[in-house]
Amino acid sequence: MSNNRLPPPYGLRLQRQKPISFTFDGKRFTGYSGDTIASALAANNQWLLSRSFKYHRPRGVLTMAGQDANTLVQLPSNPNALADVEKICPDLKVSCQNVSGSLQRDRLSWLGYLSRFLPVAFYYKAFFRPKGVWELWARLIRKQAGLGRIDESLKPGYYDKEHCFYDVMVIGGGPAGLSAALTAADAGAKVLLVDENTELGGSLNYTEFPLDGLTLTVQRQQLMDKVNAHAAIEVKTDAVCNGWFADNWLAVITEQRLFKVRAKQVIMAMGSFEQAAVFRNNDLPGIMMSSAALRLIHLYAVRPGQKAVVLCGNWDGYSCALALTSAGVKVQALLDLRERPDAGHPFLEKVEALGISVRFQYQVRQAVASRTGNHLAAVEVCELDSGNGRPATASVLACDLLVMAVGYTPAYQLACQAGGHLSYDDSTAAFVIENLPENCFIAGSMNAVWGLDNVIADGGLAAGRALKALGQVAEPRLASVDEKCQSPNFAWPIFPHSRGKEFVDFDEDLQVEDIVNAVNDGYEHVQLVKRYSTAGMGPSQGRHSALALARLVAVTRGISVSETGVTTARPPFSAELLAHSAGRVFYPAKRSNMHYRHIELGAQMMQAGVWYRPAFYGLKRDRDRLIQAEVSNVRTNVGIIDVSTLGGIEVRGTDAAEFLNRMYTFGFIKQPVGKARYALQINEAGVVIDDGVACRLERDHFYVTATTGGVDGVARSMLKWNAQWRLSVDIANVTSAYCAINIAGPNARRVLEDLCQDVDIGAEHFPYMAVRQGTIAGISVRLIRVGFVGELGYELHAPQQYGEALWDILMKAGEAYGIAPFGVEAQRLLRLEKGHIIVGQDTDAMTHPLEINMGWAVSKVKPFYVGIRSLQELEKAGLKRVLAGFLIKDRQAPAPLESHLVIDKGEMIGRVTSCHYSATLKAIIGLAYVPPQRGHPGEAISIKVEGGVLVNAEIVQLPFYDPDNLRQGL
Amino acid sequence: MSELPVVQDPGSLPRRSPLYRLHLATGASFRQVEDNAVPYLMASLPGDTATARQLGLVDLCGLTKTGVKGPGAPAWLQQKRFQLPAEPNLAVLQPNGVLVARLSFDEFLILGDLKGQSSAFFDPEDIRLLDSAPQAYLLPRGDSHCWLGVVGAQASKMLVKLCAIDLGSEQFPDFVIAQTIIADISVIVIRHDLGLTPCFYLLADIASTEYLWEVLLDAMLEFVGGGVGLAALHTLLEQEPVSAM
């Protein structure tokens, strides 16, 4: 280990008995278990971590809290990992990103010299002239854009989600959060305490509060012990609350799980983000927040430098100077931006007692880089208010560390997502969060309360308010907050320099001049400045730029910061993986009871909506031949198909017939019991939305079938309409309650004859479109004579769990007749040969019954059915298109596909909806929409197929097969 | 021991749970209920029971169930001496172990007892009369829905990975019903603790049974849960009798 590593008890997070080796840019380093990449590198004196986005400037540790873009590095499977929070693990391979050449010598660092030619929003004003040049620029810019590399070979991990429910959720495990959680839990609330860090404690783990009541260690331990022992508090550490959504729905992300938390009350105690001072070269590695230096020392046992200068505008700088000294860092000077206090201050006395030179009303004029340009070597300091010219009092202090303690911004993101308003208090020079919604509270420094005792008391106060909102009768006794505690924010820690490079936004390399110019370009509102300059739009989302941005806009516009306002905060709070949002991916699937029989028979399964259905039986390579064979077997013998996916709806009640009469276009009042009738459904616009058959089982009982994909919508529409009509009917979607098998072909009756003893299935007693109820081998079945495939056929509907047994019985009985299963593909061809449409394939969102030759299915005498008025108007308007059958005699012609266009003189006049080669007809047949005048048999049409080839086809009379319907009526 | 007859091959019975092949493949043994089979043991009885105490998943599709619906349903069921829940989304355990769940003011789901003894809820005459009862209709719930049981101390903790309802015992006590979504499909959740062991019945579209079973098993992995047979539930019932029985 290098001499940057401090001895115990420094290093709260380290397990020194577990050294870990890893590489950074190919060079091997060693750290301890518990180290982050950045802390382990810093311990080894590797401070340079990345290059900035625009000017490729060297960047290092800034916050040590995962709140800035300086530490973005590439991991093998994860770009843009934050090196200051990402823990090392054995043999981890870390590399830098956004670098041309090497991290030490980035070839693109010369871009910084061109900064005066790359003013704010230059990309809006360049690259588009002369015409066509953008294409060239785009390639170059695309190459430079983005950070990191995605591992395209990555196998997705197992990510999951979980719902949680609590009375009170406390976000932030610092002193305020711990206090709030304890107060709420002591009062009986079920509490969730969430913290993004590995351990609870927040600032107690690294900040020194030497002037507060109890000693830090005692205070911290007392709170932690109580929280950990409390049965009503659930603690989640390493957990980021990434978003607040309506009604206190909060997203909490852990390593591989997204928790969806519902909390009756939310207390946000997320602390504050320390802010950077703005001066020339303030981004050099070696310059960091005072909190970052303290984290390095206390959490990771890393000495942040050898010789330090402290720039401060509050007493936290003094505290940090003391901690640095204790850690063996030589503090060269403490520059206090404030005036020397009239009375002595304990911090001042302590610091001066250590011999540290304190200079009041002093600023850093600029930071000076080392010879390599990659680290801080010195700071040039001067008296405050000495202007931009070189002041007479300027002096240079050699140092490799500059810590900044000039103020804070509350962690406002979640509170603002919840509807809170961020306003600026000119008297304290700080943002404050106001107008929080009901059931949401803030506490601690996030609530602009400072000082350890105050913060703890404020946590209790917030919990008290939450408990009251929960209906607690008596509020718990609470300590009061000392309102006099001073704000730690210095009002103007911004020191423009004539040569620029005083960075306001590190993510986007935005300097003071950029913000001023944005306002001067006319983008005065802070929201416009943000979008024009991209301030706050980088990975750190304005955590360290929002305050300085508001101040600069205010000064440039000549208004107060409170009048300037701030930009909007939206989820997520921090970067999250898409995998967290996706979680486990669910693929709901439905299988009929006969599913595995199809598999055993070698079916190629396809998904029809959520259902698995057999497409055809046999090997994929024989697909076309197998489909034609299945068709042939149905036409000449007998086939069997699982149609369990067919929708089924029971309509029962004294008004059942009247109800169907209104829902469907046909008449159902006089439908005899024991008969099925085609049922065509249109919507209020007259558009065809579903079809099926309505079987009248009893006088007041219909069993209505619907399409696989449409049944849920049909059932919903039935419920909707009857909510208005109030007819005496019960509507039940029983699709899954019944399996269904269609046995079709000239031998279908023979197969059933021996099986069905209690139903006379002879042609005379069981004619086409008749319905019977009976049993097959003891299984109750509803038998419907239908002809979808154009042959003698029976649909057998039986309770779902009997499906496999029924299939077996039919297959066995059919053996003597050469029964064979057929799949969806054969069924589609069979129905096409018969000219039957499939709603959704041969219809679209405009199709009305008259276009598809379904006038016969529309009652002319009914006074009402859904859609009647629209259909009457459509009829009056005349047909614009018709669905016609076409035939291609040329067997060598390429077969059109669905949606291929019908072309006439170069213009589109229609489209194909179904098309297939029919071995039965020895031709390619299909259905297509064409203009009415082109839909007469004998008309020639041209269809543009793949490759732009025009294929000639002839309109023919439908159906293609068995025009006299003799076969289905056998 | 159960009085239910042993059945070696559930595939030999006319009525078959969508999951019987999966159970066969894992070496389960079966008992017959009516013309269906239920997985009785997945491993050994002590093994199944130990799993069920922590987190078990049981296929109850073979047990009987039905539904009655319509404005006349409450009166008709009361006539048949069923005790009905006072309001929707509650269930009442009948003295014979049958569970009557009220899904809405006029829709009821009736689940047979876990012993498989309440095979017929209504005699044929009841059904005949139901046809003429004013606005009361039988629903084919025996086949429209699968019936799975999630049992064990970790049950609610596992289910919240898949369901947005708070299924903790405070918010979701015994005999409370939620008609909700689990893993993207509609599910009726009924809490019916087996003595001191939490138990949730899940009823979903029967065609989705295999999907739901696999999703639940996957979610149970982190709790080291797994499939159990009906015998484990019997053991829990016998060792920790439900007060209402």
PDB file of N, CA and C in Angstrom, chain B residues 77-110:
ATOM      1  N   LEU B  77     -78.476 -19.513  -2.689  1.00  0.00           N
ATOM      2  CA  LEU B  77     -77.431 -20.178  -1.902  1.00  0.00           C
ATOM      3  C   LEU B  77     -77.838 -20.282  -0.432  1.00  0.00           C
ATOM      4  N   GLN B  78     -78.465 -19.257   0.062  1.00  0.00           N
ATOM      5  CA  GLN B  78     -78.906 -19.308   1.463  1.00  0.00           C
ATOM      6  C   GLN B  78     -79.973 -20.385   1.638  1.00  0.00           C
ATOM      7  N   GLN B  79     -80.782 -20.509   0.606  1.00  0.00           N
ATOM      8  CA  GLN B  79     -81.785 -21.580   0.629  1.00  0.00           C
ATOM      9  C   GLN B  79     -81.105 -22.951   0.725  1.00  0.00           C
ATOM     10  N   LYS B  80     -79.939 -23.035   0.118  1.00  0.00           N
ATOM     11  CA  LYS B  80     -79.187 -24.294   0.158  1.00  0.00           C
ATOM     12  C   LYS B  80     -78.326 -24.382   1.414  1.00  0.00           C
ATOM     13  N   ARG B  81     -78.579 -23.497   2.357  1.00  0.00           N
ATOM     14  CA  ARG B  81     -77.946 -23.478   3.684  1.00  0.00           C
ATOM     15  C   ARG B  81     -76.452 -23.132   3.636  1.00  0.00           C
ATOM     16  N   PHE B  82     -76.068 -22.380   2.653  1.00  0.00           N
ATOM     17  CA  PHE B  82     -74.695 -21.853   2.646  1.00  0.00           C
ATOM     18  C   PHE B  82     -74.656 -20.583   3.490  1.00  0.00           C
ATOM     19  N   GLN B  83     -73.590 -20.455   4.290  1.00  0.00           N
ATOM     20  CA  GLN B  83     -73.372 -19.190   4.996  1.00  0.00           C
ATOM     21  C   GLN B  83     -72.614 -18.258   4.045  1.00  0.00           C
ATOM     22  N   LEU B  84     -73.151 -17.081   3.835  1.00  0.00           N
ATOM     23  CA  LEU B  84     -72.562 -16.180   2.839  1.00  0.00           C
ATOM     24  C   LEU B  84     -71.813 -15.033   3.517  1.00  0.00           C
ATOM     25  N   PRO B  85     -70.710 -14.608   2.906  1.00  0.00           N
ATOM     26  CA  PRO B  85     -70.024 -13.415   3.419  1.00  0.00           C
ATOM     27  C   PRO B  85     -70.948 -12.202   3.303  1.00  0.00           C
ATOM     28  N   ALA B  86     -70.802 -11.307   4.245  1.00  0.00           N
ATOM     29  CA  ALA B  86     -71.703 -10.153   4.272  1.00  0.00           C
ATOM     30  C   ALA B  86     -71.462  -9.207   3.108  1.00  0.00           C
ATOM     31  N   GLU B  87     -70.237  -9.156   2.645  1.00  0.00           N
ATOM     32  CA  GLU B  87     -69.955  -8.224   1.554  1.00  0.00           C
ATOM     33  C   GLU B  87     -68.917  -8.805   0.601  1.00  0.00           C
ATOM     34  N   PRO B  88     -68.798  -8.177  -0.567  1.00  0.00           N
ATOM     35  CA  PRO B  88     -67.853  -8.703  -1.556  1.00  0.00           C
ATOM     36  C   PRO B  88     -66.419  -8.718  -1.031  1.00  0.00           C
ATOM     37  N   ASN B  89     -65.632  -9.584  -1.632  1.00  0.00           N
ATOM     38  CA  ASN B  89     -64.206  -9.743  -1.326  1.00  0.00           C
ATOM     39  C   ASN B  89     -63.955 -10.293   0.072  1.00  0.00           C
ATOM     40  N   LEU B  90     -64.905 -11.070   0.534  1.00  0.00           N
ATOM     41  CA  LEU B  90     -64.729 -11.826   1.770  1.00  0.00           C
ATOM     42  C   LEU B  90     -65.158 -13.261   1.518  1.00  0.00           C
ATOM     43  N   ALA B  91     -64.620 -14.172   2.300  1.00  0.00           N
ATOM     44  CA  ALA B  91     -64.993 -15.582   2.172  1.00  0.00           C
ATOM     45  C   ALA B  91     -65.443 -16.100   3.532  1.00  0.00           C
ATOM     46  N   VAL B  92     -66.256 -17.121   3.491  1.00  0.00           N
ATOM     47  CA  VAL B  92     -66.721 -17.748   4.739  1.00  0.00           C
ATOM     48  C   VAL B  92     -66.482 -19.247   4.636  1.00  0.00           C
ATOM     49  N   LEU B  93     -65.870 -19.789   5.671  1.00  0.00           N
ATOM     50  CA  LEU B  93     -65.628 -21.230   5.714  1.00  0.00           C
ATOM     51  C   LEU B  93     -66.873 -21.922   6.266  1.00  0.00           C
ATOM     52  N   GLN B  94     -67.373 -22.884   5.516  1.00  0.00           N
ATOM     53  CA  GLN B  94     -68.568 -23.604   5.938  1.00  0.00           C
ATOM     54  C   GLN B  94     -68.158 -24.702   6.934  1.00  0.00           C
ATOM     55  N   PRO B  95     -69.101 -25.189   7.727  1.00  0.00           N
ATOM     56  CA  PRO B  95     -68.750 -26.231   8.707  1.00  0.00           C
ATOM     57  C   PRO B  95     -68.118 -27.469   8.067  1.00  0.00           C
ATOM     58  N   ASN B  96     -68.441 -27.747   6.808  1.00  0.00           N
ATOM     59  CA  ASN B  96     -67.876 -28.949   6.169  1.00  0.00           C
ATOM     60  C   ASN B  96     -66.564 -28.660   5.444  1.00  0.00           C
ATOM     61  N   GLY B  97     -65.992 -27.484   5.670  1.00  0.00           N
ATOM     62  CA  GLY B  97     -64.702 -27.169   5.068  1.00  0.00           C
ATOM     63  C   GLY B  97     -64.791 -26.514   3.713  1.00  0.00           C
ATOM     64  N   VAL B  98     -65.993 -26.398   3.181  1.00  0.00           N
ATOM     65  CA  VAL B  98     -66.170 -25.704   1.897  1.00  0.00           C
ATOM     66  C   VAL B  98     -66.002 -24.200   2.133  1.00  0.00           C
ATOM     67  N   LEU B  99     -65.386 -23.549   1.165  1.00  0.00           N
ATOM     68  CA  LEU B  99     -65.163 -22.109   1.294  1.00  0.00           C
ATOM     69  C   LEU B  99     -66.051 -21.379   0.281  1.00  0.00           C
ATOM     70  N   VAL B 100     -66.847 -20.446   0.769  1.00  0.00           N
ATOM     71  CA  VAL B 100     -67.691 -19.648  -0.131  1.00  0.00           C
ATOM     72  C   VAL B 100     -67.092 -18.251  -0.206  1.00  0.00           C
ATOM     73  N   ALA B 101     -66.697 -17.877  -1.398  1.00  0.00           N
ATOM     74  CA  ALA B 101     -66.070 -16.572  -1.604  1.00  0.00           C
ATOM     75  C   ALA B 101     -67.041 -15.671  -2.363  1.00  0.00           C
ATOM     76  N   ARG B 102     -67.238 -14.493  -1.826  1.00  0.00           N
ATOM     77  CA  ARG B 102     -68.152 -13.555  -2.489  1.00  0.00           C
ATOM     78  C   ARG B 102     -67.317 -12.604  -3.341  1.00  0.00           C
ATOM     79  N   LEU B 103     -67.441 -12.727  -4.644  1.00  0.00           N
ATOM     80  CA  LEU B 103     -66.626 -11.919  -5.550  1.00  0.00           C
ATOM     81  C   LEU B 103     -67.281 -10.583  -5.864  1.00  0.00           C
ATOM     82  N   SER B 104     -68.597 -10.536  -5.793  1.00  0.00           N
ATOM     83  CA  SER B 104     -69.333  -9.283  -5.933  1.00  0.00           C
ATOM     84  C   SER B 104     -70.642  -9.497  -5.171  1.00  0.00           C
ATOM     85  N   PHE B 105     -71.529  -8.515  -5.235  1.00  0.00           N
ATOM     86  CA  PHE B 105     -72.766  -8.698  -4.471  1.00  0.00           C
ATOM     87  C   PHE B 105     -73.532  -9.932  -4.945  1.00  0.00           C
ATOM     88  N   ASP B 106     -73.414 -10.229  -6.236  1.00  0.00           N
ATOM     89  CA  ASP B 106     -74.220 -11.349  -6.728  1.00  0.00           C
ATOM     90  C   ASP B 106     -73.376 -12.395  -7.464  1.00  0.00           C
ATOM     91  N   GLU B 107     -72.114 -12.516  -7.084  1.00  0.00           N
ATOM     92  CA  GLU B 107     -71.308 -13.582  -7.674  1.00  0.00           C
ATOM     93  C   GLU B 107     -70.525 -14.314  -6.574  1.00  0.00           C
ATOM     94  N   PHE B 108     -70.615 -15.639  -6.620  1.00  0.00           N
ATOM     95  CA  PHE B 108     -69.997 -16.460  -5.574  1.00  0.00           C
ATOM     96  C   PHE B 108     -69.136 -17.543  -6.209  1.00  0.00           C
ATOM     97  N   LEU B 109     -68.021 -17.777  -5.556  1.00  0.00           N
ATOM     98  CA  LEU B 109     -67.122 -18.861  -5.943  1.00  0.00           C
ATOM     99  C   LEU B 109     -67.118 -19.850  -4.793  1.00  0.00           C
ATOM    100  N   ILE B 110     -67.329 -21.111  -5.103  1.00  0.00           N
ATOM    101  CA  ILE B 110     -67.415 -22.119  -4.044  1.00  0.00           C
ATOM    102  C   ILE B 110     -66.277 -23.117  -4.231  1.00  0.00           C
TER     103      ILE B 110
END
